[in-house]
XYZ file of C-alpha atoms in Angstrom:
519
model
C 183.307 132.097 95.217
C 179.913 131.590 96.899
C 176.583 130.564 95.193
C 173.933 133.146 94.366
C 170.815 133.072 96.537
C 168.717 133.021 93.326
C 170.061 129.645 92.212
C 167.715 126.640 92.614
C 169.437 123.728 94.396
C 167.527 121.163 92.249
C 168.600 122.926 89.066
C 172.159 122.864 90.218
C 171.882 119.160 91.104
C 170.719 118.062 87.660
C 172.797 120.538 85.695
C 175.556 118.992 83.590
C 179.126 119.398 84.863
C 180.718 122.671 83.916
C 183.653 120.835 82.391
C 181.480 118.398 80.327
C 183.105 117.447 77.017
C 181.113 117.238 73.730
C 181.316 113.429 73.829
C 179.954 113.315 77.379
C 177.171 115.714 76.435
C 176.104 113.538 73.490
C 176.039 110.412 75.677
C 174.040 112.215 78.358
C 171.426 113.419 75.874
C 171.027 109.894 74.461
C 170.500 108.525 77.988
C 167.980 111.258 78.815
C 166.034 110.562 75.601
C 165.912 106.836 76.419
C 164.740 107.560 79.950
C 161.989 109.821 78.616
C 160.909 107.147 76.126
C 160.619 104.570 78.898
C 158.714 107.030 81.082
C 156.291 107.833 78.265
C 155.703 104.122 77.647
C 154.918 103.579 81.325
C 152.516 106.538 81.289
C 150.776 105.102 78.211
C 150.440 101.664 79.825
C 148.949 103.257 82.934
C 146.511 105.227 80.771
C 145.445 102.108 78.878
C 144.998 100.129 82.091
C 142.859 102.877 83.559
C 140.789 102.997 80.368
C 140.333 99.224 80.456
C 139.295 99.378 84.103
C 136.851 102.174 83.284
C 135.336 100.150 80.450
C 135.096 96.871 82.321
C 133.605 98.504 85.384
C 130.793 100.007 83.353
C 128.128 97.293 83.076
C 126.409 96.418 79.824
C 122.777 97.523 80.151
C 120.094 95.666 78.221
C 116.368 96.416 78.340
C 113.772 93.788 77.411
C 110.529 95.256 76.073
C 107.268 93.843 74.731
C 103.679 93.155 75.674
C 102.726 90.729 78.436
C 103.470 87.065 77.642
C 105.764 88.020 74.780
C 108.730 86.022 76.134
C 110.770 88.720 77.893
C 111.371 86.786 81.104
C 112.102 83.593 79.167
C 114.724 85.524 77.183
C 116.281 86.831 80.388
C 116.393 83.308 81.808
C 118.070 82.121 78.587
C 120.790 84.745 79.122
C 121.362 83.394 82.623
C 121.305 79.769 81.437
C 123.772 80.493 78.621
C 126.198 82.899 80.308
C 125.790 82.590 84.095
C 125.565 78.844 84.568
C 126.740 78.778 88.196
C 124.017 81.142 89.368
C 121.479 79.339 87.177
C 122.323 75.971 88.738
C 122.001 77.400 92.225
C 118.498 78.738 91.507
C 117.036 75.911 89.424
C 115.643 73.855 92.318
C 113.844 76.940 93.702
C 111.572 76.940 90.643
C 109.955 73.680 91.728
C 107.097 75.376 93.587
C 106.467 77.755 90.672
C 106.162 74.827 88.265
C 103.824 73.090 90.714
C 101.714 76.265 90.680
C 101.701 76.373 86.871
C 100.547 72.739 86.729
C 97.828 73.308 89.339
C 96.666 76.397 87.485
C 96.409 74.381 84.235
C 94.146 71.915 86.047
C 91.996 74.639 87.578
C 91.493 76.436 84.259
C 90.152 73.198 82.789
C 88.056 72.625 85.893
C 86.475 76.075 85.576
C 85.362 75.377 82.001
C 84.385 71.821 82.911
C 82.225 72.994 85.820
C 80.650 75.716 83.721
C 79.713 73.250 81.005
C 78.259 70.768 83.481
C 76.202 73.594 84.998
C 74.797 74.435 81.554
C 76.428 77.852 81.309
C 77.645 78.401 77.715
C 80.930 80.170 77.275
C 81.283 83.893 76.642
C 84.747 84.733 75.226
C 84.803 87.993 77.199
C 84.493 86.190 80.536
C 87.405 85.814 82.874
C 87.868 82.397 84.409
C 86.475 83.710 87.707
C 83.151 84.558 86.037
C 82.572 81.201 84.385
C 80.672 79.697 87.302
C 78.966 82.871 88.531
C 76.985 84.612 85.790
C 74.119 82.752 84.025
C 74.290 82.669 80.234
C 71.901 82.708 77.304
C 70.704 79.338 75.914
C 73.435 77.335 74.219
C 73.789 76.944 70.464
C 75.336 73.458 70.558
C 73.857 70.333 72.054
C 74.774 69.545 75.644
C 77.654 67.230 76.204
C 76.963 64.037 78.114
C 78.784 63.807 81.427
C 78.943 60.624 83.468
C 79.176 59.896 87.171
C 82.872 59.311 86.599
C 83.218 62.907 85.407
C 81.497 64.174 88.524
C 83.664 62.060 90.786
C 86.762 63.246 88.964
C 85.737 66.832 89.515
C 85.172 66.242 93.221
C 88.574 64.641 93.654
C 90.320 67.584 91.986
C 88.374 70.399 93.675
C 90.971 70.798 96.506
C 93.560 71.959 93.949
C 91.748 75.315 93.892
C 92.754 75.871 97.533
C 96.267 74.697 96.781
C 96.543 77.307 94.008
C 95.439 80.069 96.373
C 97.967 78.959 98.981
C 100.835 78.882 96.490
C 99.875 82.280 95.096
C 99.829 83.679 98.608
C 103.333 82.387 99.299
C 104.805 83.535 95.972
C 103.199 86.973 96.108
C 101.662 89.190 93.437
C 104.049 87.968 90.723
C 102.041 84.729 90.681
C 98.773 86.501 89.794
C 97.581 87.329 86.301
C 95.998 90.626 85.235
C 92.568 90.388 83.590
C 91.645 94.065 83.218
C 93.147 97.540 82.902
C 92.028 101.152 82.808
C 94.787 102.112 80.366
C 93.483 102.411 76.813
C 96.689 103.158 74.889
C 99.531 100.882 73.814
C 102.310 103.159 75.064
C 101.398 105.446 77.995
C 104.938 106.862 77.877
C 104.247 108.481 74.465
C 103.343 111.817 76.022
C 106.737 111.945 77.715
C 108.857 110.565 74.929
C 107.592 112.662 72.075
C 107.083 115.944 73.830
C 103.348 116.236 73.364
C 100.291 115.068 75.207
C 98.353 112.114 73.944
C 94.563 112.630 73.923
C 94.092 109.458 75.933
C 96.711 110.209 78.550
C 96.591 113.896 79.293
C 93.671 113.682 81.734
C 94.400 110.318 83.316
C 96.455 110.717 86.445
C 96.899 106.944 86.990
C 99.333 106.970 84.073
C 101.419 109.599 85.782
C 101.312 107.659 89.030
C 102.557 104.649 87.112
C 105.899 106.370 86.566
C 106.455 106.220 90.335
C 104.385 103.201 91.262
C 106.019 100.770 88.826
C 109.725 100.817 89.565
C 112.400 98.383 90.674
C 110.782 96.872 93.730
C 112.376 94.234 95.869
C 108.987 92.653 96.554
C 108.490 91.855 92.874
C 110.332 89.837 90.256
C 111.160 86.156 90.091
C 114.163 86.336 92.462
C 112.078 88.041 95.132
C 109.239 85.558 94.663
C 111.651 82.649 95.046
C 113.315 84.258 98.070
C 109.898 84.743 99.599
C 109.105 81.079 99.097
C 112.464 80.010 100.551
C 111.834 82.122 103.645
C 108.420 80.562 104.063
C 109.808 77.049 103.706
C 112.306 77.685 106.485
C 109.851 79.317 108.875
C 109.529 77.195 111.986
C 106.297 75.244 112.036
C 105.010 76.818 108.792
C 102.960 74.706 106.398
C 100.687 75.363 103.457
C 96.950 74.780 103.892
C 95.338 72.183 101.695
C 93.307 69.009 101.497
C 93.522 65.790 99.601
C 89.871 65.937 98.450
C 87.574 63.231 99.666
C 90.323 60.656 100.043
C 89.224 58.902 103.238
C 90.317 60.415 106.596
C 92.126 63.747 106.791
C 95.904 63.314 106.622
C 98.637 65.927 106.774
C 98.823 65.916 102.998
C 95.055 66.339 102.737
C 95.237 69.328 105.028
C 97.107 71.345 102.409
C 93.966 72.129 100.443
C 91.304 72.387 103.115
C 92.701 75.091 105.345
C 94.103 72.759 108.006
C 97.757 72.955 109.047
C 99.845 69.757 108.971
C 100.934 68.785 112.444
C 104.274 67.271 111.541
C 107.289 69.490 110.970
C 108.506 69.087 107.400
C 109.043 71.130 104.262
C 105.581 72.176 103.011
C 106.831 71.843 99.423
C 107.057 68.114 100.048
C 103.412 68.122 101.165
C 102.528 69.758 97.842
C 104.542 67.191 95.920
C 102.817 64.382 97.803
C 99.353 65.785 97.128
C 100.122 66.200 93.418
C 101.506 62.676 93.285
C 98.219 61.400 94.731
C 96.313 63.443 92.124
C 98.558 62.480 89.207
C 96.296 59.838 87.658
C 93.233 62.085 88.004
C 95.097 64.996 86.377
C 96.049 62.761 83.466
C 92.455 61.527 83.140
C 91.216 65.125 83.092
C 93.598 66.095 80.311
C 93.063 62.961 78.216
C 89.266 62.693 78.529
C 87.570 63.111 75.125
C 84.482 64.853 76.525
C 86.550 67.391 78.430
C 88.700 67.929 75.330
C 85.485 68.746 73.466
C 84.596 71.277 76.179
C 87.917 73.027 75.576
C 87.521 72.869 71.790
C 84.061 74.434 71.944
C 85.366 77.234 74.120
C 88.511 77.684 72.013
C 90.761 77.096 74.998
C 94.294 76.122 74.028
C 96.408 75.762 77.125
C 99.215 74.472 74.901
C 99.712 77.977 73.499
C 99.886 79.698 76.888
C 102.970 80.274 79.072
C 103.332 77.892 81.988
C 101.793 74.897 80.195
C 102.765 71.762 82.122
C 99.709 69.506 82.291
C 101.061 67.501 79.369
C 103.993 66.631 81.661
C 101.856 65.716 84.686
C 103.196 62.164 84.781
C 106.720 63.527 85.314
C 106.009 66.621 87.427
C 103.278 65.316 89.760
C 105.820 63.212 91.579
C 107.461 63.222 95.004
C 110.888 62.979 93.354
C 110.361 65.710 90.751
C 113.174 68.209 90.227
C 113.011 70.927 87.524
C 114.994 70.637 84.314
C 116.497 73.623 82.491
C 113.650 73.551 79.967
C 111.077 73.470 82.780
C 112.537 76.619 84.334
C 112.573 78.437 80.991
C 108.897 77.558 80.464
C 107.790 78.385 84.024
C 105.502 81.402 84.296
C 105.744 84.203 86.848
C 104.337 87.582 85.886
C 106.782 90.507 85.907
C 105.614 93.563 87.834
C 107.030 96.994 87.133
C 110.691 96.972 86.080
C 113.042 94.347 87.483
C 116.843 94.634 87.414
C 118.959 91.485 87.212
C 122.769 91.569 87.525
C 124.852 88.786 86.017
C 128.614 88.363 85.756
C 129.045 86.371 82.562
C 131.161 83.323 83.372
C 132.070 82.531 79.759
C 131.584 83.833 76.239
C 133.060 86.915 74.576
C 132.270 89.066 77.595
C 133.449 86.670 80.319
C 133.932 88.591 83.570
C 131.796 91.483 82.330
C 128.811 92.577 84.394
C 125.508 92.716 82.509
C 122.411 94.398 83.862
C 119.216 93.165 82.284
C 115.945 94.975 82.877
C 112.778 92.908 82.575
C 109.549 94.880 82.417
C 105.896 94.273 83.087
C 104.238 94.183 79.678
C 100.607 94.889 80.485
C 99.311 98.269 79.361
C 99.096 99.522 82.941
C 102.807 98.726 83.452
C 104.270 100.449 80.402
C 104.295 103.940 81.877
C 107.238 102.760 84.014
C 109.495 102.004 81.054
C 110.576 105.515 80.111
C 113.010 106.232 82.987
C 115.065 103.207 81.890
C 115.475 104.376 78.278
C 118.362 106.626 79.299
C 121.892 105.159 79.282
C 120.834 101.733 77.980
C 123.198 99.999 75.543
C 120.538 98.054 73.665
C 116.907 96.984 73.655
C 115.544 93.585 72.755
C 111.934 94.077 71.688
C 109.892 90.878 71.750
C 106.895 90.711 69.435
C 105.004 87.408 69.550
C 103.611 86.722 66.077
C 101.571 83.614 66.862
C 98.702 85.505 68.599
C 97.655 87.333 65.415
C 94.105 86.141 66.130
C 94.111 86.707 69.913
C 93.156 89.562 72.247
C 95.083 91.118 75.124
C 94.355 89.403 78.426
C 93.871 92.802 80.086
C 91.733 94.299 77.290
C 89.642 91.913 75.201
C 88.956 94.676 72.639
C 92.579 94.839 71.453
C 94.237 92.441 69.017
C 97.641 91.333 70.323
C 99.474 91.730 67.022
C 98.072 95.223 66.538
C 99.136 96.095 70.079
C 102.697 94.965 69.260
C 102.691 97.142 66.132
C 101.597 100.197 68.129
C 104.130 99.518 70.883
C 106.949 98.985 68.361
C 106.074 102.266 66.640
C 106.215 104.137 69.964
C 109.596 102.658 70.903
C 111.096 103.352 67.466
C 109.830 106.946 67.468
C 111.155 107.745 70.946
C 113.771 110.498 70.568
C 115.615 109.355 73.673
C 116.228 106.000 71.932
C 117.183 107.449 68.551
C 120.831 106.343 68.986
C 120.086 103.133 70.884
C 120.483 99.745 69.253
C 117.098 97.989 69.022
C 116.962 94.267 68.269
C 113.624 92.746 67.280
C 112.711 89.183 68.261
C 109.725 87.924 66.274
C 108.899 85.336 68.887
C 106.746 82.224 69.236
C 107.445 81.007 65.715
C 106.869 77.444 66.949
C 103.334 78.291 68.052
C 102.715 80.155 64.808
C 103.687 77.092 62.788
C 101.437 74.839 64.892
C 98.539 77.246 64.488
C 98.933 77.440 60.711
C 99.167 73.645 60.489
C 95.793 73.450 62.263
C 94.322 75.439 59.403
C 93.988 78.835 61.096
C 94.111 81.466 58.343
C 96.009 84.689 58.943
C 93.887 86.709 56.535
C 90.787 86.111 58.665
C 92.362 88.244 61.402
C 94.851 90.293 59.348
C 93.025 91.377 56.152
C 96.181 92.976 54.709
C 97.771 89.523 54.534
C 95.476 88.914 51.565
C 95.864 85.819 49.427
C 99.451 85.077 50.404
C 100.369 81.474 51.099
C 99.307 80.526 54.618
C 102.624 78.979 55.712
C 105.379 79.824 58.182
C 107.919 81.177 55.716
C 105.438 83.514 54.022
C 103.957 84.648 57.327
C 107.280 85.448 59.006
C 108.458 87.328 55.916
C 105.229 89.363 55.897
C 105.400 90.229 59.611
C 109.111 91.025 59.398
C 108.536 93.438 56.522
C 105.707 95.175 58.362
C 107.849 95.774 61.458
C 110.696 96.996 59.242
C 108.420 99.528 57.528
C 107.197 100.811 60.895
C 110.796 101.263 62.048
C 111.790 103.117 58.894
C 108.766 105.410 59.022
C 108.896 106.131 62.766
C 112.573 106.405 63.734
C 113.810 109.999 64.190
C 117.192 108.837 62.821
C 117.429 105.886 60.456
C 118.852 102.872 62.242
C 119.885 99.357 61.173
C 117.062 96.807 61.339
C 118.167 93.836 63.454
C 115.630 90.994 63.547
C 115.666 87.367 64.697
C 112.961 84.714 64.329
C 112.783 83.051 67.732
C 111.104 80.501 69.934
C 112.683 81.454 73.245
C 111.484 78.355 75.089
C 113.817 76.410 72.743
C 117.027 76.794 74.727
C 119.392 75.456 72.067
C 118.300 77.682 69.207
C 118.001 80.659 71.551
C 121.599 80.152 72.741
C 122.753 80.524 69.114
C 120.685 83.696 68.726
C 122.036 85.145 71.980
C 125.600 84.509 70.770
C 125.007 86.828 67.816
C 123.165 89.325 70.000
C 125.924 89.355 72.634
C 128.567 90.269 70.045
C 126.405 92.988 68.528
C 125.555 94.529 71.901
C 129.192 94.382 73.031
C 130.323 96.323 69.946
C 127.699 98.963 70.676
C 128.697 99.069 74.356
C 132.374 99.672 73.489
C 131.430 102.278 70.878
C 129.395 104.184 73.455
C 132.256 103.904 75.965
C 134.657 105.461 73.430
C 132.295 108.395 72.980
C 132.098 109.117 76.697
């Protein structure tokens, strides 16, 4: 008898035999069930592998926020030092020129005050360093200091370092320059965007709106770009920095670095810089150790030791032809961050070994903060750095604003941002080492922070007070109550910071995986 045209050949192929016995049927069904179980297990393994691939491919995104000179870039460099050692080692030598610039800038800051004092121009705290030798001042309150011929000769020998600074800044680009003024008068220009209403100080100022476009990830900014720029310059055929070796006899190639002349021999210009600094080493040490010049700095309340990029205390080691940067030198080196910079690291060890992390370092000056908002979306966590040592200092870009108060206002704006209501925010109360040194010198917190009152003027009391104040701001400002994560830090201390980052890494990873599960 023939087959019906309606019968499916595949159905017929897998159909049990027409003469199948009950025992055969039972055995077949057991085999089919086992085959299905194995198939389901394979499907589940494939699903889990795909999920793991999806999770591992999604990078961990971390945003570093805080005012200028709060320690954001130093924190980022600590991440690289701790978790991406291979890349760190490859880049360390490139920081040599930046550290040379920091040292030269230390010298030139002292020279500006030194020259001003010798010219009988008393110090005005609102002056920038560029104004110190330009604008005449009112009669001085303190007696004139006595300068000798040796002081004048010392100044003349170190004058060429001003040209060297300009040359280095030109080669490193705008990241090597510091901002001394701003037209932005609010702590968080992104407030109008984040909170859905216009701020009275921002609604009529178009520069703030331009900032959202102007300050973005820009390949011409950031430390990697600055270092790449310097590398390219060093390898340019026949290129050499302009300079001079002061009034040291006849003009040599090394002397040409500061005077505008180009060295005739073909060699790495960074070696010319190292040679010039080596020749100036003893004079730099004399400048820093001279009691009269120290009195100049004391009168003008200049404390280079508290500022980023302080290296003059290490002049004997750094002003050398053989100098190579250490890990601590690189962490301490200062290059200003412009806009928002993205750094990608593949962690080579730790809990997230093999995981890609994307860290976003931001410019912290008031004119840069309008660029932050676009990066609030899809970020796993924020580390907010609030330096607590400058409780008695003013913003470099706005001498009317107390730095601690600016951090409070900025912290309040970040905590109140609705877009960040579900984002993990970790607070670093930074520069605890500088705070302790300042308190040990007898500086009283209550003189600048009246609400501190009659509390004990020591590190433990001060950090507890500041920590509580930031916690209260978070609780009062957050749209949704969030855990308060805080660490007391000194991010230039690489060992203690590595311990802190270990705890932070685990916390951020848990949040990253939680967010991945919700997607």
